[in-house]
Amino acid sequence: MKSAAPILTPSRLRDLTMATAAYILPVVFVLLPLATFFVYSFFSVQGVQLVRDPTLLNYRRFFADEIYLPVFLKTCRLCLEVAGLTILFGYPVAYLLAVLRGRKKYVLLLLLLVPLLMSYIIKIYAIRSILGGTGFLNRFLLWTGVIDEPSMLFVYNLNAVLLTLSVLLLPFAILPIFLSLERIPRRLLEASSDLGGSGWQTFRMVTLPLSLPGVIAAASFVFVLALGDFLTPQMVGGQSGFTFGRIIYSQFGAAFNWPFGAALSAILAVVVMLAIVIGARFGNRAAARGSSL
Amino acid sequence: MIASRGAMVLLACLTGFVFLLLYGPLLLPIVSSLFTVKQGLVQWDQPTLQAYGTLAANEGILEALRNTFMVGISAVILSLVLGTALAFYVNSGESPGRQFLQFLIFLPFLLPPIIIGLSLLIFFREIAFPRSLVTIIIGHTVFVLALVYRIVLVRLQALSRSLVEASFDLGASGWQTFRLVLLPNLTGALAGAAVLAFALSFDETLITILVTGTQNTLPIRLWAMMRLGFTPDINALVTLILAFTTALCLLAARYLTPRELLAEES
């Protein structure tokens, strides 16, 4: 490459045009909105009037007010529980998927992907009709005689949110775990059984540790998706199932305090970024340790 | 991966349970749309299509359906053109700041929809752009772009570089190479990406609900209907949408290998 080349040769000009064209859209429709939203979080509202003087008031309110921080922490805990549940149920499915070969594997994979594309709203609606006070689950439990009167344990509360989110996000946990199981070299498993390891020993000492990157990726994935959801808690949460997403959403509707809503979302974004970075970092480290075996 | 016979049985049982969790809830609306339900009990001997008739007469639903298709098709076309162009640009080697560009493209897919929706909402208000179907189309395009981009990029990278070099050696221009060599190789990926993008747009609710104006898409309409309670025509609508999305999934699966479908997750 000649360093003395003139800066604007025709091809240079073309490259520059292409680069500009490639950047315009993502910058205008992704970066600018996010920047605007961030700037907004430092504004305030007086009556119905937006005040454009930068202030930290919104952030202070989040920490000072005794409503927001507890709800936020409660929501984070809920989302961690969702992540835990989905991994508990998703892992065996991912394992079976990794064991199967040929057509069976493909069909099972497809069956797991189909619910991902099925209408979110419909799934919430369907699950709600199962969980409700006169819902299918209660009637089933009554019919089998497990309970004598309809249980209110999972009707319009945080438990209902937990169950619904777990069912909705299960496929998102299965896929990353499946991918990490697929990446485990077969010869490692053969070596383990050649050395006399039983099936369980091989699983516990070889497969499980090597699939950890997938488990961590799955956890961070599910956690992020659960944290950002506001429709599910709105639909099945009822009065007591108040989550952080719902609070944010209400700032843009009933409360009409956009700057405060933006600040709350910014806090959410920070935690989400953190979860993604932790997921990627730990996932990579576990993967690196695995490949050095 | 290996598993003993006993372990296989256990795994199959657990998987069966998970499938019950995933698909079971969906059976309820389907059954209750086809049979009469009295006091919460399905009358298996009384099949009826009445709910579907009520649905066909519902003007609001039909309008929402039209909007949904308009948004979906626009978002698919836009994201296909942009996603392909961006994938080519990033794949061309010397593009400056491609890591950053890629990061920007993926952001709407990584960040929770509530944040993307809110930022677009605030942005549109700041530039005094009225909320309409156009704002929904922009929201959907930004959201599905990452998927299309990723699928095209994976297929592009799988193509051998020597194909392009051979084409150039034989005297083809850049455009000819794109049209005669690369595009035919990408058809499957593009078709699959288009179907997936449409399916995602068809179902997108979280971003849409924030950037929508007075014209609503089907999920938003459905959401509004559900808050009022359960009626047979909701179940009929739900059944039809489920049938449609399942068909879309099967169509997408025909064009894409599992590896390409999963590439976006890793």
Coordinates of C-alpha atoms in Angstrom, one line a residue:
Chain A
M1 CA 0.0 0.0 0.0
K2 CA 1.3 3.4 -1.0
S3 CA 1.0 5.9 1.8
A4 CA 1.6 8.9 -0.5
A5 CA -1.7 8.2 -2.4
P6 CA -3.9 11.2 -2.7
I7 CA -6.8 11.1 -0.3
L8 CA -9.6 11.5 -2.7
T9 CA -9.0 9.2 -5.6
P10 CA -12.3 8.0 -7.3
S11 CA -12.3 4.7 -5.4
R12 CA -11.6 6.4 -2.1
L13 CA -14.5 8.7 -2.8
R14 CA -16.7 5.6 -3.5
D15 CA -15.5 3.9 -0.3
L16 CA -16.3 7.0 1.7
T17 CA -19.8 7.3 0.1
M18 CA -20.5 3.6 0.8
A19 CA -19.3 4.0 4.4
T20 CA -21.5 7.0 4.9
A21 CA -24.5 5.3 3.4
A22 CA -23.9 2.2 5.6
Y23 CA -23.7 4.3 8.8
I24 CA -26.5 6.7 8.2
L25 CA -29.4 4.4 9.1
P26 CA -28.1 2.7 12.2
V27 CA -26.9 6.1 13.5
V28 CA -30.2 7.9 12.8
F29 CA -32.6 5.2 13.9
V30 CA -30.6 3.5 16.7
L31 CA -27.9 5.7 18.1
L32 CA -29.7 9.0 17.9
P33 CA -32.9 7.7 19.6
L34 CA -30.9 6.1 22.4
A35 CA -28.9 9.3 22.9
T36 CA -32.1 11.4 22.9
F37 CA -33.6 9.1 25.5
F38 CA -30.5 9.3 27.6
V39 CA -30.5 13.1 27.5
Y40 CA -34.2 13.1 28.3
S41 CA -33.5 11.3 31.6
F42 CA -31.8 14.5 32.9
F43 CA -34.8 16.7 32.1
S44 CA -37.8 17.2 34.4
V45 CA -41.5 17.9 34.2
Q46 CA -43.4 20.8 35.8
G47 CA -47.1 20.2 35.5
V48 CA -47.4 19.0 32.0
Q49 CA -44.4 21.2 30.8
L50 CA -41.1 19.7 29.9
V51 CA -38.2 21.5 31.6
R52 CA -35.0 21.2 29.6
D53 CA -32.5 22.1 32.4
P54 CA -30.2 19.2 33.1
T55 CA -30.8 17.8 36.6
L56 CA -30.0 14.6 38.5
L57 CA -33.4 14.8 40.2
N58 CA -34.8 11.7 38.4
Y59 CA -31.9 9.5 39.5
R60 CA -32.0 10.9 43.0
R61 CA -35.7 10.1 43.2
F62 CA -35.1 6.5 42.2
F63 CA -32.7 6.0 45.1
A64 CA -34.4 8.3 47.6
D65 CA -38.1 7.3 47.2
E66 CA -39.0 4.1 49.1
I67 CA -41.0 2.7 46.2
Y68 CA -38.7 2.3 43.3
L69 CA -35.5 0.7 44.5
P70 CA -37.4 -2.2 46.4
V71 CA -39.5 -2.9 43.3
F72 CA -36.4 -2.8 41.2
L73 CA -34.6 -5.3 43.4
K74 CA -37.7 -7.5 43.7
T75 CA -38.0 -7.5 39.9
C76 CA -34.3 -8.4 39.5
R77 CA -34.8 -11.3 41.9
L78 CA -37.9 -12.4 40.1
C79 CA -36.0 -12.4 36.8
L80 CA -33.1 -14.4 38.3
E81 CA -35.7 -17.0 39.5
V82 CA -37.1 -17.1 36.0
A83 CA -33.6 -17.7 34.7
G84 CA -33.1 -20.5 37.2
L85 CA -36.4 -22.2 36.4
T86 CA -35.8 -22.1 32.7
I87 CA -32.4 -23.6 33.0
L88 CA -33.6 -26.3 35.3
F89 CA -36.3 -27.4 32.8
G90 CA -34.3 -26.4 29.7
Y91 CA -31.1 -28.3 30.4
P92 CA -32.6 -31.8 30.0
V93 CA -34.3 -30.9 26.8
A94 CA -31.1 -29.4 25.4
Y95 CA -29.3 -32.5 26.4
L96 CA -31.8 -34.8 24.7
L97 CA -31.5 -32.6 21.6
A98 CA -27.7 -33.0 21.6
V99 CA -28.0 -36.8 22.0
L100 CA -30.4 -37.3 19.1
R101 CA -29.1 -37.7 15.6
G102 CA -30.4 -37.1 12.1
R103 CA -34.1 -36.3 11.4
K104 CA -35.3 -36.7 14.9
K105 CA -32.9 -34.0 16.1
Y106 CA -34.0 -31.6 13.3
V107 CA -37.7 -32.1 14.1
L108 CA -37.3 -31.6 17.8
L109 CA -35.3 -28.5 17.2
L110 CA -38.0 -27.2 14.9
L111 CA -40.7 -27.9 17.5
L112 CA -38.7 -25.9 20.0
L113 CA -38.3 -23.0 17.7
V114 CA -42.0 -22.8 16.6
P115 CA -43.2 -21.4 20.0
L116 CA -40.6 -18.7 19.8
L117 CA -42.3 -17.2 16.8
M118 CA -45.8 -17.7 18.1
S119 CA -47.6 -14.6 19.2
Y120 CA -46.3 -13.3 22.5
I121 CA -49.7 -11.9 23.4
I122 CA -51.4 -15.1 22.6
K123 CA -49.1 -17.1 24.8
I124 CA -49.7 -14.8 27.7
Y125 CA -53.4 -14.9 27.1
A126 CA -53.4 -18.7 27.0
I127 CA -51.4 -19.1 30.1
R128 CA -53.6 -16.6 31.9
S129 CA -56.6 -18.7 31.1
I130 CA -54.8 -21.7 32.7
L131 CA -53.7 -19.9 35.9
G132 CA -56.8 -17.9 36.7
G133 CA -59.0 -18.4 39.7
T134 CA -61.5 -20.5 37.6
G135 CA -58.7 -21.5 35.3
F136 CA -57.7 -24.9 34.0
L137 CA -55.0 -25.5 36.6
N138 CA -57.3 -24.8 39.6
R139 CA -60.1 -26.9 38.1
F140 CA -57.7 -29.7 37.5
L141 CA -56.4 -29.6 41.0
L142 CA -60.0 -29.5 42.4
W143 CA -61.0 -32.4 40.2
T144 CA -58.0 -34.6 41.3
G145 CA -58.8 -33.7 44.9
V146 CA -55.4 -32.2 45.6
I147 CA -57.1 -29.0 46.9
D148 CA -60.6 -28.4 48.3
E149 CA -61.1 -24.9 47.1
P150 CA -59.5 -22.8 44.3
S151 CA -56.0 -21.9 45.2
M152 CA -55.0 -18.2 45.0
L153 CA -51.3 -19.0 45.0
F154 CA -50.8 -18.3 41.3
V155 CA -53.7 -16.0 40.5
Y156 CA -52.8 -12.4 39.5
N157 CA -49.7 -12.1 41.6
L158 CA -45.9 -12.4 41.3
N159 CA -46.0 -16.2 41.2
A160 CA -48.2 -16.0 38.1
V161 CA -45.7 -13.6 36.6
L162 CA -42.9 -16.0 37.5
L163 CA -44.6 -19.0 35.9
T164 CA -45.7 -17.2 32.8
L165 CA -42.3 -15.7 32.1
S166 CA -40.6 -19.1 32.6
V167 CA -42.9 -20.8 30.1
L168 CA -42.5 -18.0 27.6
L169 CA -38.7 -17.8 27.8
L170 CA -38.0 -21.6 28.1
P171 CA -36.9 -21.9 24.4
F172 CA -34.4 -19.0 24.9
A173 CA -32.7 -21.1 27.6
I174 CA -32.7 -24.3 25.7
L175 CA -30.9 -23.0 22.5
P176 CA -27.7 -21.6 24.0
I177 CA -27.3 -24.7 26.2
F178 CA -27.9 -27.0 23.2
L179 CA -25.2 -25.1 21.2
S180 CA -22.6 -25.4 24.0
L181 CA -23.4 -29.1 24.4
E182 CA -22.9 -29.6 20.6
R183 CA -19.5 -28.0 20.8
I184 CA -18.1 -30.6 23.2
P185 CA -15.7 -32.8 21.3
R186 CA -17.0 -36.4 21.2
R187 CA -13.5 -37.8 21.9
L188 CA -13.5 -36.2 25.4
L189 CA -16.6 -38.3 26.3
E190 CA -15.1 -41.4 24.7
A191 CA -11.9 -40.8 26.7
S192 CA -13.9 -40.5 29.9
S193 CA -15.7 -43.8 29.4
D194 CA -12.4 -45.5 28.2
L195 CA -10.9 -44.4 31.5
G196 CA -13.8 -46.2 33.3
G197 CA -16.0 -43.3 34.0
S198 CA -19.7 -44.2 34.3
G199 CA -22.3 -42.3 32.4
W200 CA -23.1 -40.2 35.4
Q201 CA -19.5 -39.5 36.2
T202 CA -18.8 -38.5 32.6
F203 CA -21.8 -36.1 32.8
R204 CA -20.8 -34.6 36.1
M205 CA -17.1 -34.2 35.5
V206 CA -16.9 -33.6 31.7
T207 CA -20.2 -32.6 30.1
L208 CA -21.6 -30.4 32.8
P209 CA -18.5 -28.2 33.3
L210 CA -18.0 -27.9 29.5
S211 CA -21.6 -26.8 29.0
L212 CA -21.4 -24.0 31.6
P213 CA -20.8 -21.3 28.9
G214 CA -24.1 -22.2 27.4
V215 CA -25.8 -22.2 30.8
I216 CA -24.4 -18.7 31.6
A217 CA -25.4 -17.4 28.2
A218 CA -28.9 -18.8 28.7
A219 CA -29.2 -17.2 32.1
S220 CA -28.1 -13.8 31.0
F221 CA -30.4 -14.1 27.9
V222 CA -33.5 -15.0 29.9
F223 CA -32.7 -12.5 32.6
V224 CA -32.5 -9.6 30.1
L225 CA -35.7 -10.6 28.3
A226 CA -37.6 -11.1 31.6
L227 CA -36.4 -7.8 33.0
G228 CA -37.5 -5.7 30.0
D229 CA -41.0 -7.3 29.8
F230 CA -43.9 -5.1 30.9
L231 CA -46.9 -6.8 29.2
T232 CA -46.6 -10.1 31.0
P233 CA -46.8 -8.6 34.5
Q234 CA -49.5 -6.3 33.3
M235 CA -51.6 -9.2 32.1
V236 CA -51.1 -11.8 34.8
G237 CA -49.5 -9.7 37.7
G238 CA -52.6 -8.1 39.0
Q239 CA -52.3 -5.5 41.9
S240 CA -49.5 -7.2 43.8
G241 CA -47.5 -8.2 40.7
F242 CA -46.0 -4.8 40.2
T243 CA -42.6 -4.9 38.4
F244 CA -40.1 -2.4 37.3
G245 CA -41.1 -2.7 33.6
R246 CA -44.7 -1.8 34.6
I247 CA -43.5 1.3 36.5
I248 CA -41.6 2.5 33.5
Y249 CA -44.5 1.9 31.2
S250 CA -46.9 3.8 33.5
Q251 CA -44.6 6.8 33.4
F252 CA -45.3 7.1 29.7
G253 CA -49.0 6.6 30.1
A254 CA -50.9 7.5 33.2
A255 CA -48.2 9.4 35.1
F256 CA -47.0 11.2 32.0
N257 CA -43.5 11.8 33.3
W258 CA -41.3 11.0 30.4
P259 CA -38.0 12.2 31.8
F260 CA -38.5 10.1 35.0
G261 CA -39.5 7.1 32.8
A262 CA -36.4 7.6 30.7
A263 CA -34.2 7.7 33.8
L264 CA -35.8 4.5 35.1
S265 CA -35.2 2.9 31.7
A266 CA -31.6 4.1 31.7
I267 CA -31.1 2.3 35.0
L268 CA -32.7 -0.8 33.5
A269 CA -30.4 -0.5 30.5
V270 CA -27.3 -0.3 32.7
V271 CA -28.3 -3.5 34.5
V272 CA -29.1 -5.2 31.2
M273 CA -25.7 -4.2 29.7
L274 CA -24.1 -5.6 32.9
A275 CA -25.9 -8.9 32.6
I276 CA -24.9 -9.2 28.9
V277 CA -21.3 -8.4 29.6
I278 CA -21.2 -10.8 32.6
G279 CA -22.8 -13.5 30.4
A280 CA -20.3 -13.0 27.6
R281 CA -17.3 -12.7 29.9
F282 CA -18.0 -15.7 32.1
G283 CA -19.2 -17.6 29.0
N284 CA -15.9 -16.9 27.3
R285 CA -13.8 -17.8 30.3
A286 CA -15.6 -21.1 30.8
A287 CA -15.3 -21.8 27.1
A288 CA -11.5 -21.0 27.1
R289 CA -11.0 -23.3 30.1
G290 CA -12.9 -26.0 28.2
S291 CA -10.9 -25.7 25.1
S292 CA -7.6 -26.0 27.0
L293 CA -8.6 -29.4 28.2
Chain B
M1 CA -23.2 -36.7 23.5
I2 CA -24.1 -40.0 25.0
A3 CA -26.8 -41.2 27.3
S4 CA -27.7 -44.6 28.7
R5 CA -31.1 -46.2 28.2
G6 CA -32.5 -45.2 31.5
A7 CA -31.2 -41.7 31.1
M8 CA -32.8 -41.5 27.7
V9 CA -36.2 -42.4 29.2
L10 CA -35.8 -39.8 31.9
L11 CA -34.8 -37.2 29.4
A12 CA -37.7 -38.0 27.1
C13 CA -40.2 -37.7 30.1
L14 CA -38.8 -34.3 31.1
T15 CA -38.8 -33.1 27.4
G16 CA -42.4 -34.3 27.2
F17 CA -43.3 -32.2 30.2
V18 CA -41.6 -29.2 28.7
F19 CA -43.5 -29.7 25.5
L20 CA -46.7 -29.8 27.5
L21 CA -45.7 -26.5 29.1
L22 CA -45.0 -24.9 25.7
Y23 CA -47.8 -26.3 23.6
G24 CA -50.5 -27.1 26.2
P25 CA -51.6 -23.5 26.8
L26 CA -52.2 -23.1 23.1
L27 CA -54.6 -26.0 22.9
L28 CA -57.1 -24.3 25.2
P29 CA -58.0 -21.4 22.9
I30 CA -58.1 -23.7 19.9
V31 CA -60.5 -26.1 21.5
S32 CA -62.8 -23.4 22.9
S33 CA -62.9 -21.7 19.5
L34 CA -64.3 -24.9 17.9
F35 CA -66.6 -26.2 20.6
T36 CA -69.3 -24.7 22.8
V37 CA -68.2 -24.0 26.3
K38 CA -70.7 -23.9 29.1
Q39 CA -69.8 -22.9 32.6
G40 CA -66.2 -23.5 31.9
L41 CA -66.7 -27.0 30.6
V42 CA -66.1 -28.0 26.9
Q43 CA -69.2 -29.6 25.3
W44 CA -67.4 -32.0 23.0
D45 CA -70.6 -33.0 21.2
Q46 CA -71.4 -29.4 20.2
P47 CA -68.8 -28.3 17.6
T48 CA -69.5 -24.8 16.2
L49 CA -67.9 -22.3 13.9
Q50 CA -70.0 -19.5 15.2
A51 CA -67.0 -17.7 16.7
Y52 CA -65.3 -17.5 13.3
G53 CA -68.4 -15.9 11.8
T54 CA -68.5 -13.2 14.5
L55 CA -64.8 -12.6 13.7
A56 CA -65.3 -12.1 10.0
A57 CA -67.8 -9.5 10.7
N58 CA -65.5 -7.5 13.0
E59 CA -64.3 -4.5 11.0
G60 CA -61.7 -3.4 13.5
I61 CA -60.0 -6.8 13.3
L62 CA -59.9 -6.7 9.5
E63 CA -58.4 -3.3 9.6
A64 CA -55.8 -4.3 12.1
L65 CA -55.0 -7.3 9.9
R66 CA -54.4 -5.0 6.9
N67 CA -52.2 -2.8 9.0
T68 CA -50.2 -5.8 10.2
F69 CA -49.6 -7.0 6.7
M70 CA -48.6 -3.5 5.5
V71 CA -46.1 -3.1 8.3
G72 CA -44.8 -6.6 7.9
I73 CA -44.2 -6.4 4.2
S74 CA -42.7 -3.0 4.4
A75 CA -40.4 -4.0 7.2
V76 CA -39.4 -7.2 5.3
I77 CA -38.5 -5.3 2.1
L78 CA -36.6 -2.6 4.0
S79 CA -34.7 -5.0 6.3
L80 CA -33.8 -7.3 3.3
V81 CA -32.4 -4.5 1.3
L82 CA -30.6 -2.8 4.2
G83 CA -29.5 -6.1 5.9
T84 CA -28.0 -7.4 2.6
A85 CA -26.2 -4.1 1.9
L86 CA -24.8 -3.9 5.4
A87 CA -23.7 -7.6 5.3
F88 CA -21.9 -7.0 2.1
Y89 CA -20.3 -3.9 3.4
V90 CA -19.1 -5.5 6.6
N91 CA -17.9 -8.6 4.7
S92 CA -16.0 -6.6 2.1
G93 CA -13.0 -6.5 4.4
E94 CA -11.6 -3.0 4.7
S95 CA -14.7 -1.3 6.0
P96 CA -13.8 1.1 8.8
G97 CA -15.3 0.7 12.2
R98 CA -17.2 -2.5 11.3
Q99 CA -17.2 -3.7 14.9
F100 CA -19.0 -0.5 15.9
L101 CA -21.4 -0.8 13.0
Q102 CA -22.2 -4.4 13.9
F103 CA -22.7 -3.3 17.5
L104 CA -25.2 -0.7 16.4
I105 CA -27.1 -3.2 14.2
F106 CA -27.4 -5.7 17.0
L107 CA -28.3 -3.2 19.8
P108 CA -32.1 -3.2 19.1
F109 CA -32.1 -7.0 19.2
L110 CA -30.0 -7.1 22.4
L111 CA -31.6 -4.4 24.5
P112 CA -35.0 -4.9 25.9
P113 CA -37.8 -3.8 23.5
I114 CA -39.1 -1.4 26.1
I115 CA -35.9 0.6 25.9
I116 CA -35.8 0.6 22.0
G117 CA -39.5 1.5 21.9
L118 CA -39.2 4.3 24.4
S119 CA -36.1 5.8 22.8
L120 CA -37.9 5.8 19.4
L121 CA -41.0 7.3 21.0
I122 CA -39.0 10.1 22.5
F123 CA -37.0 10.6 19.3
F124 CA -40.1 10.9 17.2
R125 CA -41.5 13.4 19.5
E126 CA -38.3 15.5 19.5
I127 CA -38.2 15.7 15.7
A128 CA -42.0 16.2 15.7
F129 CA -42.7 13.1 13.6
P130 CA -46.3 12.1 14.1
R131 CA -46.9 8.5 15.3
S132 CA -48.4 6.4 12.6
L133 CA -47.9 3.2 10.7
V134 CA -44.6 4.7 9.4
T135 CA -43.2 4.9 13.0
I136 CA -44.3 1.3 13.5
I137 CA -42.5 0.3 10.3
I138 CA -39.3 2.0 11.4
G139 CA -39.5 0.3 14.8
H140 CA -40.0 -3.1 13.2
T141 CA -37.3 -2.6 10.6
V142 CA -34.7 -1.6 13.2
F143 CA -35.7 -4.7 15.2
V144 CA -35.6 -7.4 12.5
L145 CA -32.6 -5.9 10.7
A146 CA -30.2 -7.7 13.0
L147 CA -31.7 -11.0 12.2
V148 CA -31.6 -10.5 8.4
Y149 CA -28.1 -9.0 8.5
R150 CA -26.9 -12.0 10.6
I151 CA -28.4 -14.7 8.3
V152 CA -27.0 -13.1 5.1
L153 CA -23.6 -12.5 6.7
V154 CA -23.4 -16.2 7.9
R155 CA -24.2 -17.4 4.3
L156 CA -21.8 -14.9 2.8
Q157 CA -19.0 -16.0 5.0
A158 CA -19.7 -19.6 4.1
L159 CA -19.3 -18.8 0.4
S160 CA -15.8 -19.4 -0.9
R161 CA -13.9 -16.3 -1.8
S162 CA -12.6 -18.0 -4.9
L163 CA -16.1 -17.7 -6.4
V164 CA -15.8 -14.0 -6.4
E165 CA -12.2 -14.0 -7.6
A166 CA -13.1 -16.4 -10.4
S167 CA -15.9 -14.1 -11.5
F168 CA -13.5 -11.1 -11.5
D169 CA -10.9 -13.1 -13.4
L170 CA -13.4 -13.9 -16.1
G171 CA -14.0 -10.2 -16.6
A172 CA -17.2 -9.7 -14.7
S173 CA -17.9 -6.3 -13.2
G174 CA -18.7 -5.9 -9.5
W175 CA -22.4 -5.6 -10.2
Q176 CA -22.4 -8.6 -12.5
T177 CA -20.6 -10.6 -9.9
F178 CA -23.2 -9.6 -7.3
R179 CA -26.2 -10.4 -9.6
L180 CA -24.9 -13.6 -11.3
V181 CA -22.7 -15.2 -8.7
L182 CA -23.5 -14.0 -5.2
L183 CA -27.3 -13.4 -5.4
P184 CA -28.2 -16.9 -6.6
N185 CA -26.2 -18.3 -3.8
L186 CA -28.0 -16.2 -1.3
T187 CA -31.6 -16.9 -2.4
G188 CA -32.3 -19.5 0.2
A189 CA -30.9 -17.4 3.0
L190 CA -32.8 -14.3 1.8
A191 CA -36.1 -16.2 1.5
G192 CA -35.7 -17.7 5.0
A193 CA -34.7 -14.3 6.4
A194 CA -37.7 -12.8 4.8
V195 CA -40.1 -15.3 6.3
L196 CA -38.5 -15.0 9.7
A197 CA -38.5 -11.2 9.6
F198 CA -42.2 -11.3 8.7
A199 CA -43.1 -13.7 11.5
L200 CA -41.3 -11.5 14.0
S201 CA -43.0 -8.3 12.7
F202 CA -46.3 -10.1 12.7
D203 CA -46.0 -10.8 16.4
E204 CA -44.1 -7.7 17.6
T205 CA -45.9 -6.1 20.4
L206 CA -43.6 -4.6 23.0
I207 CA -42.0 -2.0 20.6
T208 CA -45.2 -1.4 18.6
I209 CA -47.4 -0.6 21.7
L210 CA -45.0 2.3 22.4
V211 CA -44.6 3.8 18.9
T212 CA -48.2 3.2 17.7
G213 CA -50.5 6.0 16.8
T214 CA -54.2 5.6 16.2
Q215 CA -53.7 2.8 13.6
N216 CA -53.1 -0.5 15.4
T217 CA -51.7 -3.8 14.4
L218 CA -53.2 -7.2 15.2
P219 CA -51.3 -7.9 18.4
I220 CA -52.2 -4.5 19.8
R221 CA -55.8 -4.9 18.9
L222 CA -55.7 -8.4 20.5
W223 CA -54.2 -6.9 23.6
A224 CA -56.9 -4.3 23.9
M225 CA -59.6 -7.0 23.4
M226 CA -58.1 -9.3 26.0
R227 CA -58.2 -6.7 28.7
L228 CA -62.0 -6.7 28.5
G229 CA -62.2 -10.5 29.0
F230 CA -62.4 -13.8 27.2
T231 CA -64.8 -14.1 24.3
P232 CA -65.2 -16.8 21.7
D233 CA -64.1 -14.6 18.9
I234 CA -60.8 -13.9 20.6
N235 CA -60.2 -17.7 20.7
A236 CA -61.1 -17.9 17.0
L237 CA -58.7 -15.1 16.2
V238 CA -56.0 -16.7 18.3
T239 CA -56.5 -20.0 16.5
L240 CA -56.1 -18.4 13.1
I241 CA -53.0 -16.5 14.1
L242 CA -51.4 -19.7 15.5
A243 CA -52.1 -21.6 12.3
F244 CA -50.6 -18.8 10.3
T245 CA -47.4 -18.5 12.4
T246 CA -46.9 -22.2 12.4
A247 CA -47.1 -22.2 8.6
L248 CA -44.5 -19.4 8.6
C249 CA -42.2 -21.4 10.8
L250 CA -42.4 -24.4 8.6
L251 CA -41.7 -22.3 5.6
A252 CA -38.7 -20.6 7.2
A253 CA -37.4 -24.0 8.2
R254 CA -37.4 -25.2 4.6
Y255 CA -35.1 -22.4 3.5
L256 CA -32.7 -22.2 6.5
T257 CA -30.5 -24.9 8.0
P258 CA -30.7 -25.1 11.8
R259 CA -27.2 -23.6 12.0
E260 CA -28.3 -20.4 10.4
L261 CA -31.3 -20.2 12.6
L262 CA -29.2 -20.5 15.7
A263 CA -26.4 -18.3 14.5
E264 CA -28.1 -15.3 15.9
E265 CA -28.1 -16.7 19.4
S266 CA -24.4 -17.2 19.7

